[in-house]
């Protein structure tokens, strides 16, 4: 990582020097050049663990920070880590499941179909003929997370100009705790079962069943999921994209305010949409967390105050939730209120809210340096994972150009008795028996049209 940082730094200095010698001025340097992005992807794909996770989060940055070319390069980090050799993955399977694990399968593919930050996925087939996905954790990756975070903290400490209100160390420590929990595939299996139960009657979302005979602390067996990743759904009709975004936002509201239990990884490969059945399979439940009623209820109050544009309630609710200490200057309080109003705009602005043309991310980005420069205390710990999920969801809706009646979704959540016909589990108002070919795709498309291999949601 140090070598990569040096190479990227020298490349940036060399580029700046060339422009200066040519008399060229560049008012705003890009976050990464294409050659630097290629170097970063190659290095992070070998690093795995926490370093690769940070790279995956970077790959989902605001589109205005990264050119389309850079986004395509960095997108490889979400599915293309360097895999283990076959002998190593088989050694993990032998150690975790016993040497007789292969006898349960008719077929096992040694070459993984996907590899990511914590493990890789193999496709297999049971004796019954059912296709399954088997996620195998990289040896030693759980032990490496602590040192990865320490290295990242060291790099941050050497980085000049970081605003004190960023509290980057606290954020990385929170990420460390989350990743260490994600290394326990037994816990992930429990999370998957819980979500499968919560969504058992949902007409749009489904969760693959866990295969206990092929699961342990470092191995996870699941039913094989089919469908397109969200990136490919951009080719669907506007109506279908609107429906997908509506359902994703509806689920997020349910997770936070009804279930109080959320899958917090916004990686687009964790959602597989089947255009033939108009259903979505949810994957990867390692990054899950519960929310205490005090936090979720307080957060709902902030959103309600923002949706009603009540500035006094925004401030009081933010103090109660500890986003503010109560000692901030009037100027900083005003910046905080403006940021909340921007983030709450989908719930008070014109309906349906058009995520494809909104400027929320740009507006927040303009306020952020001033907020971080004057913030007196770190945000509440649960907000790190929550805001990562919310940020990914908003970027997903923007990527798909979705138009969502967000205020209606919020009102259904607050007053379900007023919407008996449209209350969850079908709050999007979409017919359960939607046409089998809604996106205008060939009727004889293969059962796994996206060819997306990341079925159990690798990390």
Tab-separated table of C-alpha atoms in Angstrom:
chain	number	residue	atom	x	y	z
A	1	UNK	CA	0.000	0.000	0.000
A	2	UNK	CA	2.874	2.363	0.768
A	3	UNK	CA	4.355	1.602	-2.645
A	4	UNK	CA	1.052	2.316	-4.338
A	5	UNK	CA	0.705	5.603	-2.453
A	6	UNK	CA	4.207	6.646	-3.538
A	7	UNK	CA	3.580	5.715	-7.171
A	8	UNK	CA	0.279	7.574	-7.224
A	9	UNK	CA	1.902	10.611	-5.612
A	10	UNK	CA	4.818	10.633	-8.062
A	11	UNK	CA	2.402	10.219	-10.985
A	12	UNK	CA	0.343	13.198	-9.798
A	13	UNK	CA	3.479	15.352	-9.320
A	14	UNK	CA	4.819	14.372	-12.737
A	15	UNK	CA	1.497	15.201	-14.381
A	16	UNK	CA	1.375	18.586	-12.663
A	17	UNK	CA	4.969	19.324	-13.672
A	18	UNK	CA	4.284	18.477	-17.320
A	19	UNK	CA	1.287	20.811	-17.384
A	20	UNK	CA	3.292	23.597	-15.726
A	21	UNK	CA	6.120	23.231	-18.268
A	22	UNK	CA	3.594	23.400	-21.102
A	23	UNK	CA	1.998	26.451	-19.595
A	24	UNK	CA	-1.271	24.621	-18.960
A	25	UNK	CA	-3.393	25.418	-15.962
A	26	UNK	CA	-5.861	22.976	-14.522
A	27	UNK	CA	-8.204	24.685	-12.070
A	28	UNK	CA	-9.545	21.464	-10.596
A	29	UNK	CA	-7.448	18.319	-10.615
A	30	UNK	CA	-9.339	15.028	-10.991
A	31	UNK	CA	-9.488	12.706	-8.014
A	32	UNK	CA	-7.599	10.016	-9.949
A	33	UNK	CA	-6.161	9.720	-13.445
A	34	UNK	CA	-7.036	6.620	-15.456
A	35	UNK	CA	-3.502	5.221	-15.140
A	36	UNK	CA	-3.513	5.838	-11.381
A	37	UNK	CA	-6.908	4.159	-11.056
A	38	UNK	CA	-5.589	1.102	-12.912
A	39	UNK	CA	-2.628	0.897	-10.503
A	40	UNK	CA	-4.905	1.287	-7.500
A	41	UNK	CA	-7.316	-1.414	-8.687
A	42	UNK	CA	-4.469	-3.849	-9.386
A	43	UNK	CA	-2.991	-3.308	-5.921
A	44	UNK	CA	-6.246	-3.410	-3.989
A	45	UNK	CA	-7.328	-6.576	-5.815
A	46	UNK	CA	-4.306	-8.290	-4.263
A	47	UNK	CA	-4.652	-6.677	-0.828
A	48	UNK	CA	-8.166	-7.952	0.004
A	49	UNK	CA	-9.495	-7.254	3.488
A	50	UNK	CA	-10.064	-3.745	4.783
A	51	UNK	CA	-7.924	-2.099	2.105
A	52	UNK	CA	-10.048	-3.599	-0.669
A	53	UNK	CA	-13.230	-2.648	1.205
A	54	UNK	CA	-12.139	1.007	1.232
A	55	UNK	CA	-11.496	0.737	-2.509
A	56	UNK	CA	-14.983	-0.672	-3.053
A	57	UNK	CA	-16.488	2.269	-1.177
A	58	UNK	CA	-14.432	4.623	-3.360
A	59	UNK	CA	-15.840	2.899	-6.458
A	60	UNK	CA	-19.321	4.050	-5.413
A	61	UNK	CA	-18.348	7.706	-4.989
A	62	UNK	CA	-20.441	10.566	-6.308
A	63	UNK	CA	-20.363	10.432	-10.157
A	64	UNK	CA	-19.355	14.105	-10.245
A	65	UNK	CA	-16.072	13.212	-8.510
A	66	UNK	CA	-15.156	10.458	-10.963
A	67	UNK	CA	-15.347	10.370	-14.736
A	68	UNK	CA	-17.267	7.506	-16.399
A	69	UNK	CA	-13.933	5.947	-17.390
A	70	UNK	CA	-12.708	5.941	-13.777
A	71	UNK	CA	-16.013	4.569	-12.546
A	72	UNK	CA	-15.723	1.637	-14.966
A	73	UNK	CA	-12.168	0.914	-13.810
A	74	UNK	CA	-12.989	1.102	-10.093
A	75	UNK	CA	-16.214	-0.899	-10.542
A	76	UNK	CA	-14.025	-3.991	-10.992
A	77	UNK	CA	-13.231	-3.815	-7.267
A	78	UNK	CA	-16.807	-4.798	-6.441
A	79	UNK	CA	-16.393	-8.271	-7.963
A	80	UNK	CA	-12.809	-8.760	-9.112
A	81	UNK	CA	-10.416	-9.361	-6.252
A	82	UNK	CA	-7.560	-11.745	-6.979
A	83	UNK	CA	-8.863	-15.244	-6.145
A	84	UNK	CA	-7.219	-18.021	-4.162
A	85	UNK	CA	-5.674	-20.895	-6.086
A	86	UNK	CA	-7.756	-24.066	-6.115
A	87	UNK	CA	-5.596	-25.965	-3.626
A	88	UNK	CA	-6.011	-23.190	-1.058
A	89	UNK	CA	-9.807	-22.944	-1.299
A	90	UNK	CA	-10.076	-26.749	-1.083
A	91	UNK	CA	-7.886	-26.684	2.040
A	92	UNK	CA	-10.293	-24.222	3.696
A	93	UNK	CA	-13.271	-26.395	2.730
A	94	UNK	CA	-11.593	-29.516	4.098
A	95	UNK	CA	-10.755	-27.781	7.383
A	96	UNK	CA	-14.230	-26.282	7.841
A	97	UNK	CA	-16.563	-28.970	6.480
A	98	UNK	CA	-14.493	-32.140	6.783
A	99	UNK	CA	-12.949	-34.114	3.948
A	100	UNK	CA	-16.302	-35.609	2.969
A	101	UNK	CA	-17.865	-32.291	1.882
A	102	UNK	CA	-17.362	-33.120	-1.810
A	103	UNK	CA	-19.582	-36.198	-1.490
A	104	UNK	CA	-22.620	-33.940	-0.953
A	105	UNK	CA	-22.167	-32.404	-4.400
A	106	UNK	CA	-22.669	-33.640	-7.914
A	107	UNK	CA	-20.460	-30.836	-9.238
A	108	UNK	CA	-18.064	-28.234	-7.795
A	109	UNK	CA	-16.292	-25.638	-9.888
A	110	UNK	CA	-12.752	-24.995	-8.672
A	111	UNK	CA	-12.522	-21.659	-10.496
A	112	UNK	CA	-14.509	-19.092	-8.483
A	113	UNK	CA	-17.222	-17.085	-10.207
A	114	UNK	CA	-16.494	-14.024	-8.042
A	115	UNK	CA	-13.903	-12.850	-5.537
A	116	UNK	CA	-14.066	-9.835	-3.254
A	117	UNK	CA	-12.596	-8.401	-0.074
A	118	UNK	CA	-13.135	-11.244	2.420
A	119	UNK	CA	-13.902	-14.322	0.348
A	120	UNK	CA	-14.710	-15.836	-3.017
A	121	UNK	CA	-17.704	-17.684	-4.452
A	122	UNK	CA	-17.786	-21.093	-6.135
A	123	UNK	CA	-20.711	-22.461	-8.075
A	124	UNK	CA	-21.737	-26.020	-7.255
A	125	UNK	CA	-24.612	-28.458	-7.728
A	126	UNK	CA	-26.183	-30.672	-5.089
A	127	UNK	CA	-26.923	-34.351	-5.625
A	128	UNK	CA	-30.569	-33.295	-6.090
A	129	UNK	CA	-29.561	-31.151	-9.073
A	130	UNK	CA	-30.118	-27.779	-7.367
A	131	UNK	CA	-27.533	-25.081	-8.097
A	132	UNK	CA	-25.857	-23.573	-5.039
A	133	UNK	CA	-23.231	-20.972	-4.240
A	134	UNK	CA	-20.446	-21.681	-1.749
A	135	UNK	CA	-18.573	-18.714	-0.280
A	136	UNK	CA	-15.083	-19.489	1.031
A	137	UNK	CA	-13.177	-17.035	3.232
A	138	UNK	CA	-9.564	-16.178	2.466
A	139	UNK	CA	-7.182	-17.754	5.023
A	140	UNK	CA	-5.870	-15.173	7.486
A	141	UNK	CA	-8.071	-12.322	6.286
A	142	UNK	CA	-9.767	-11.990	9.679
A	143	UNK	CA	-6.372	-11.535	11.352
A	144	UNK	CA	-5.281	-8.953	8.775
A	145	UNK	CA	-8.100	-6.463	9.341
A	146	UNK	CA	-6.572	-4.884	12.437
A	147	UNK	CA	-3.217	-4.276	10.751
A	148	UNK	CA	-4.966	-2.986	7.602
A	149	UNK	CA	-6.818	-0.397	9.645
A	150	UNK	CA	-3.648	0.589	11.517
A	151	UNK	CA	-1.878	1.133	8.178
A	152	UNK	CA	-4.761	3.253	6.885
A	153	UNK	CA	-4.732	5.291	10.098
A	154	UNK	CA	-0.999	5.856	9.681
A	155	UNK	CA	-1.513	7.067	6.112
A	156	UNK	CA	-4.245	9.419	7.316
A	157	UNK	CA	-2.016	10.795	10.073
A	158	UNK	CA	0.545	11.687	7.409
A	159	UNK	CA	-2.051	13.349	5.181
A	160	UNK	CA	-2.013	17.138	5.580
A	161	UNK	CA	-5.157	19.226	5.493
A	162	UNK	CA	-7.674	16.675	6.775
A	163	UNK	CA	-10.476	18.599	8.544
A	164	UNK	CA	-10.632	17.905	12.270
A	165	UNK	CA	-14.395	17.421	12.073
A	166	UNK	CA	-13.959	14.408	9.802
A	167	UNK	CA	-13.081	12.182	12.791
A	168	UNK	CA	-11.574	9.751	10.258
A	169	UNK	CA	-9.979	7.582	12.933
A	170	UNK	CA	-13.319	6.976	14.599
A	171	UNK	CA	-14.905	6.094	11.246
A	172	UNK	CA	-12.141	3.597	10.431
A	173	UNK	CA	-12.436	1.992	13.860
A	174	UNK	CA	-16.157	1.535	13.230
A	175	UNK	CA	-15.328	-0.037	9.866
A	176	UNK	CA	-12.849	-2.365	11.595
A	177	UNK	CA	-15.499	-3.611	14.039
A	178	UNK	CA	-17.931	-4.214	11.180
A	179	UNK	CA	-15.406	-6.128	9.069
A	180	UNK	CA	-14.364	-8.304	12.003
A	181	UNK	CA	-18.013	-9.268	12.491
A	182	UNK	CA	-18.378	-9.942	8.753
A	183	UNK	CA	-15.621	-12.547	8.962
A	184	UNK	CA	-17.964	-14.749	11.018
A	185	UNK	CA	-20.006	-16.569	8.361
A	186	UNK	CA	-22.017	-18.260	11.106
A	187	UNK	CA	-23.297	-14.827	12.093
A	188	UNK	CA	-23.975	-14.006	8.429
A	189	UNK	CA	-26.028	-17.196	8.098
A	190	UNK	CA	-28.150	-16.096	11.076
A	191	UNK	CA	-28.635	-12.672	9.502
A	192	UNK	CA	-29.689	-14.245	6.204
A	193	UNK	CA	-32.231	-16.453	7.962
A	194	UNK	CA	-33.614	-13.438	9.813
A	195	UNK	CA	-34.048	-11.420	6.622
A	196	UNK	CA	-35.556	-14.416	4.843
A	197	UNK	CA	-38.143	-14.609	7.630
A	198	UNK	CA	-38.817	-10.847	7.665
A	199	UNK	CA	-39.363	-10.810	3.889
A	200	UNK	CA	-41.094	-14.184	3.559
A	201	UNK	CA	-44.368	-12.534	2.443
A	202	UNK	CA	-42.804	-9.722	0.425
A	203	UNK	CA	-43.939	-9.755	-3.232
A	204	UNK	CA	-40.767	-8.105	-4.551
A	205	UNK	CA	-37.767	-9.125	-2.401
A	206	UNK	CA	-36.466	-12.597	-1.667
A	207	UNK	CA	-33.497	-14.074	0.211
A	208	UNK	CA	-31.722	-17.355	-0.708
A	209	UNK	CA	-31.966	-20.165	1.832
A	210	UNK	CA	-28.878	-21.061	3.868
A	211	UNK	CA	-27.525	-24.611	3.451
A	212	UNK	CA	-26.412	-25.616	6.970
A	213	UNK	CA	-24.637	-28.769	5.784
A	214	UNK	CA	-22.324	-26.589	3.662
A	215	UNK	CA	-21.826	-23.772	6.162
A	216	UNK	CA	-19.433	-23.018	9.019
A	217	UNK	CA	-17.547	-20.053	10.428
A	218	UNK	CA	-15.481	-19.599	7.246
A	219	UNK	CA	-17.739	-21.244	4.636
A	220	UNK	CA	-21.279	-20.297	3.661
A	221	UNK	CA	-23.550	-22.318	1.371
A	222	UNK	CA	-26.642	-20.685	-0.149
A	223	UNK	CA	-29.212	-21.270	-2.845
A	224	UNK	CA	-28.099	-19.900	-6.194
A	225	UNK	CA	-29.610	-16.496	-7.007
A	226	UNK	CA	-30.470	-15.340	-10.511
A	227	UNK	CA	-30.853	-11.948	-12.107
A	228	UNK	CA	-29.164	-8.775	-13.220
A	229	UNK	CA	-27.045	-6.520	-11.039
A	230	UNK	CA	-28.372	-3.006	-10.552
A	231	UNK	CA	-25.764	-1.625	-12.942
A	232	UNK	CA	-27.373	-3.465	-15.848
A	233	UNK	CA	-30.904	-2.370	-14.876
A	234	UNK	CA	-30.223	1.027	-16.433
A	235	UNK	CA	-31.311	-0.526	-19.759
A	236	UNK	CA	-34.833	-1.205	-18.458
A	237	UNK	CA	-37.808	0.991	-19.245
A	238	UNK	CA	-38.379	4.133	-17.191
A	239	UNK	CA	-41.433	2.557	-15.558
A	240	UNK	CA	-39.471	-0.480	-14.386
A	241	UNK	CA	-36.583	1.646	-13.118
A	242	UNK	CA	-39.046	3.795	-11.181
A	243	UNK	CA	-40.522	0.673	-9.606
A	244	UNK	CA	-37.119	-0.753	-8.656
A	245	UNK	CA	-36.056	2.515	-6.996
A	246	UNK	CA	-39.397	2.767	-5.197
A	247	UNK	CA	-39.024	-0.741	-3.786
A	248	UNK	CA	-35.402	-0.159	-2.737
A	249	UNK	CA	-36.342	3.004	-0.844
A	250	UNK	CA	-39.378	1.303	0.680
A	251	UNK	CA	-37.200	-1.550	1.960
A	252	UNK	CA	-34.631	0.849	3.400
A	253	UNK	CA	-37.348	2.683	5.354
A	254	UNK	CA	-38.720	-0.629	6.599
A	255	UNK	CA	-35.284	-1.826	7.675
A	256	UNK	CA	-34.577	1.298	9.713
A	257	UNK	CA	-37.959	2.133	11.180
A	258	UNK	CA	-39.914	-1.166	11.271
A	259	UNK	CA	-37.412	-4.026	11.397
A	260	UNK	CA	-34.745	-1.894	13.143
A	261	UNK	CA	-32.370	-4.302	11.424
A	262	UNK	CA	-30.524	-3.339	8.255
A	263	UNK	CA	-28.200	-4.780	5.670
A	264	UNK	CA	-25.766	-1.855	5.438
A	265	UNK	CA	-23.612	-2.735	2.406
A	266	UNK	CA	-24.850	-0.763	-0.648
A	267	UNK	CA	-22.704	-2.713	-3.147
A	268	UNK	CA	-24.803	-2.947	-6.325
A	269	UNK	CA	-23.815	-6.575	-6.822
A	270	UNK	CA	-25.765	-7.444	-3.656
A	271	UNK	CA	-29.065	-6.942	-5.508
A	272	UNK	CA	-30.101	-9.233	-8.381
A	273	UNK	CA	-33.161	-8.191	-10.389
A	274	UNK	CA	-35.004	-10.779	-12.477
A	275	UNK	CA	-36.925	-8.934	-15.235
A	276	UNK	CA	-39.011	-12.008	-16.038
A	277	UNK	CA	-40.504	-12.389	-12.564
A	278	UNK	CA	-40.153	-8.700	-11.560
A	279	UNK	CA	-38.540	-9.751	-8.297
A	280	UNK	CA	-35.234	-8.980	-6.628
A	281	UNK	CA	-32.921	-11.328	-4.739
A	282	UNK	CA	-31.002	-9.820	-1.835
A	283	UNK	CA	-27.483	-11.066	-1.140
A	284	UNK	CA	-24.702	-10.674	1.396
A	285	UNK	CA	-25.852	-10.330	4.998
A	286	UNK	CA	-22.463	-10.059	6.657
A	287	UNK	CA	-22.836	-6.287	6.986
A	288	UNK	CA	-25.983	-6.190	9.104
A	289	UNK	CA	-26.692	-4.288	12.265
A	290	UNK	CA	-29.559	-3.623	14.653
A	291	UNK	CA	-30.689	-0.162	15.715
A	292	UNK	CA	-31.915	0.725	19.164
A	293	UNK	CA	-35.419	2.239	19.231
A	294	UNK	CA	-33.988	5.490	20.634
A	295	UNK	CA	-31.779	5.908	17.564
A	296	UNK	CA	-34.279	4.863	14.871
A	297	UNK	CA	-37.109	6.875	16.434
A	298	UNK	CA	-34.831	9.897	16.798
A	299	UNK	CA	-33.654	9.573	13.204
A	300	UNK	CA	-37.253	9.379	12.026
A	301	UNK	CA	-37.939	12.620	13.909
A	302	UNK	CA	-35.060	14.315	12.052
A	303	UNK	CA	-36.471	13.127	8.718
A	304	UNK	CA	-40.000	14.233	9.630
A	305	UNK	CA	-38.727	17.651	10.671
A	306	UNK	CA	-36.793	17.924	7.408
A	307	UNK	CA	-39.797	16.795	5.359
A	308	UNK	CA	-41.900	19.501	7.040
A	309	UNK	CA	-39.047	22.035	6.787
A	310	UNK	CA	-39.279	22.775	10.470
A	311	UNK	CA	-35.844	24.207	11.296
A	312	UNK	CA	-36.363	24.362	15.064
A	313	UNK	CA	-37.341	20.686	15.194
A	314	UNK	CA	-34.379	19.768	12.986
A	315	UNK	CA	-32.026	21.371	15.516
A	316	UNK	CA	-33.701	19.923	18.598
A	317	UNK	CA	-33.951	16.419	17.104
A	318	UNK	CA	-30.311	16.581	15.929
A	319	UNK	CA	-29.169	17.538	19.420
A	320	UNK	CA	-31.243	14.752	20.958
A	321	UNK	CA	-29.643	12.274	18.546
A	322	UNK	CA	-26.165	13.759	19.251
A	323	UNK	CA	-25.473	14.939	15.726
A	324	UNK	CA	-25.025	18.308	17.428
A	325	UNK	CA	-23.610	19.022	20.881
A	326	UNK	CA	-25.692	22.148	21.547
A	327	UNK	CA	-22.551	24.298	21.699
A	328	UNK	CA	-22.274	24.976	17.965
A	329	UNK	CA	-22.200	28.503	16.600
A	330	UNK	CA	-25.338	29.855	14.874
A	331	UNK	CA	-23.453	29.680	11.572
A	332	UNK	CA	-22.697	25.971	11.999
A	333	UNK	CA	-26.269	25.263	13.091
A	334	UNK	CA	-27.484	26.992	9.939
A	335	UNK	CA	-25.179	24.827	7.796
A	336	UNK	CA	-26.464	21.690	9.532
A	337	UNK	CA	-30.084	22.677	8.912
A	338	UNK	CA	-29.362	23.367	5.240
A	339	UNK	CA	-27.714	19.933	4.898
A	340	UNK	CA	-30.692	18.164	6.523
A	341	UNK	CA	-33.129	20.034	4.283
A	342	UNK	CA	-31.141	19.003	1.220
A	343	UNK	CA	-31.115	15.354	2.292
A	344	UNK	CA	-34.827	15.478	3.134
A	345	UNK	CA	-35.768	17.095	-0.182
A	346	UNK	CA	-37.046	13.783	-1.657
A	347	UNK	CA	-39.724	13.855	1.063
A	348	UNK	CA	-40.839	17.487	0.637
A	349	UNK	CA	-39.929	18.393	-2.937
A	350	UNK	CA	-41.897	17.890	-6.134
A	351	UNK	CA	-43.371	14.399	-6.462
A	352	UNK	CA	-42.422	12.034	-7.912
A	353	UNK	CA	-38.889	13.007	-6.952
A	354	UNK	CA	-36.571	12.646	-9.958
A	355	UNK	CA	-33.268	11.254	-8.671
A	356	UNK	CA	-31.784	11.502	-12.160
A	357	UNK	CA	-31.770	15.312	-12.198
A	358	UNK	CA	-31.586	16.238	-8.511
A	359	UNK	CA	-28.574	18.097	-7.177
A	360	UNK	CA	-28.610	16.771	-3.604
A	361	UNK	CA	-25.091	15.318	-3.683
A	362	UNK	CA	-23.665	18.503	-5.195
A	363	UNK	CA	-25.387	20.683	-2.614
A	364	UNK	CA	-24.208	18.568	0.328
A	365	UNK	CA	-20.677	18.424	-1.071
A	366	UNK	CA	-20.547	22.227	-1.184
A	367	UNK	CA	-21.594	22.449	2.479
A	368	UNK	CA	-19.428	19.605	3.758
A	369	UNK	CA	-16.038	21.382	4.034
A	370	UNK	CA	-17.534	24.112	6.225
A	371	UNK	CA	-19.418	21.584	8.368
A	372	UNK	CA	-16.368	19.360	8.850
A	373	UNK	CA	-14.207	22.371	9.635
A	374	UNK	CA	-16.385	23.379	12.563
A	375	UNK	CA	-17.994	20.173	13.844
A	376	UNK	CA	-17.420	19.811	17.589
A	377	UNK	CA	-18.099	16.107	18.081
A	378	UNK	CA	-18.300	12.897	16.073
A	379	UNK	CA	-21.678	11.683	14.814
A	380	UNK	CA	-23.405	8.832	16.679
A	381	UNK	CA	-21.751	5.481	15.999
A	382	UNK	CA	-24.762	3.836	14.264
A	383	UNK	CA	-24.794	6.620	11.688
A	384	UNK	CA	-21.568	5.442	10.006
A	385	UNK	CA	-23.109	2.249	8.636
A	386	UNK	CA	-26.506	3.856	8.107
A	387	UNK	CA	-25.157	6.757	6.052
A	388	UNK	CA	-23.039	4.402	3.970
A	389	UNK	CA	-26.238	2.513	3.095
A	390	UNK	CA	-28.284	5.670	2.495
A	391	UNK	CA	-25.544	7.221	0.373
A	392	UNK	CA	-25.320	4.078	-1.747
A	393	UNK	CA	-29.099	3.963	-2.130
A	394	UNK	CA	-29.301	7.590	-3.299
A	395	UNK	CA	-26.490	6.989	-5.809
A	396	UNK	CA	-28.276	3.851	-7.038
A	397	UNK	CA	-31.475	5.801	-7.632
A	398	UNK	CA	-29.485	8.508	-9.419
A	399	UNK	CA	-27.700	5.908	-11.567
A	400	UNK	CA	-31.035	4.385	-12.590
A	401	UNK	CA	-32.665	7.787	-13.069
A	402	UNK	CA	-35.548	6.652	-10.857
A	403	UNK	CA	-38.612	8.781	-10.134
A	404	UNK	CA	-40.094	7.929	-6.730
A	405	UNK	CA	-43.021	9.262	-4.723
A	406	UNK	CA	-40.866	9.438	-1.622
A	407	UNK	CA	-43.268	11.499	0.469
A	408	UNK	CA	-45.999	8.938	-0.122
A	409	UNK	CA	-43.680	6.162	1.085
A	410	UNK	CA	-42.910	8.137	4.252
A	411	UNK	CA	-46.596	8.800	4.924
A	412	UNK	CA	-47.413	5.104	4.488
A	413	UNK	CA	-44.751	4.317	7.042
A	414	UNK	CA	-46.068	6.888	9.508
A	415	UNK	CA	-49.765	6.233	8.953
A	416	UNK	CA	-50.238	2.680	7.607
A	417	UNK	CA	-53.871	2.671	8.712
A	418	UNK	CA	-54.583	5.430	6.183
A	419	UNK	CA	-53.326	3.266	3.302
A	420	UNK	CA	-54.767	-0.206	3.963
A	421	UNK	CA	-54.774	-1.221	0.331
A	422	UNK	CA	-51.241	-0.187	-0.363
A	423	UNK	CA	-49.593	-0.931	2.975
A	424	UNK	CA	-46.541	-3.198	2.994
A	425	UNK	CA	-45.663	-5.795	1.899
A	426	UNK	CA	-46.630	-4.252	-1.447
A	427	UNK	CA	-46.308	-0.525	-0.767
A	428	UNK	CA	-45.070	0.288	-4.247
A	429	UNK	CA	-48.478	-0.445	-5.657
A	430	UNK	CA	-47.027	-2.779	-8.269
A	431	UNK	CA	-49.069	-5.788	-9.401
A	432	UNK	CA	-47.869	-9.067	-8.040
A	433	UNK	CA	-48.481	-10.728	-11.388
A	434	UNK	CA	-46.457	-8.260	-13.426
A	435	UNK	CA	-45.794	-9.211	-17.085
A	436	UNK	CA	-43.093	-11.859	-17.323
A	437	UNK	CA	-41.034	-9.721	-19.714
A	438	UNK	CA	-41.387	-6.190	-18.300
A	439	UNK	CA	-38.132	-4.696	-19.499
A	440	UNK	CA	-38.612	-5.375	-23.192
A	441	UNK	CA	-35.990	-8.118	-23.134
A	442	UNK	CA	-36.244	-11.271	-25.233
A	443	UNK	CA	-38.727	-13.738	-23.860
A	444	UNK	CA	-36.309	-16.554	-24.339
A	445	UNK	CA	-33.540	-14.930	-22.286
A	446	UNK	CA	-31.456	-17.387	-20.280
A	447	UNK	CA	-32.503	-17.916	-16.651
A	448	UNK	CA	-29.467	-15.948	-15.463
A	449	UNK	CA	-29.481	-13.150	-18.050
A	450	UNK	CA	-27.016	-10.897	-16.290
A	451	UNK	CA	-24.437	-13.604	-15.864
A	452	UNK	CA	-23.748	-12.070	-12.481
A	453	UNK	CA	-21.814	-14.553	-10.411
A	454	UNK	CA	-21.808	-12.804	-7.072
A	455	UNK	CA	-24.691	-14.771	-5.643
A	456	UNK	CA	-23.968	-15.037	-1.944
A	457	UNK	CA	-22.622	-11.507	-1.836
A	458	UNK	CA	-18.893	-11.885	-1.445
A	459	UNK	CA	-16.911	-9.551	0.690
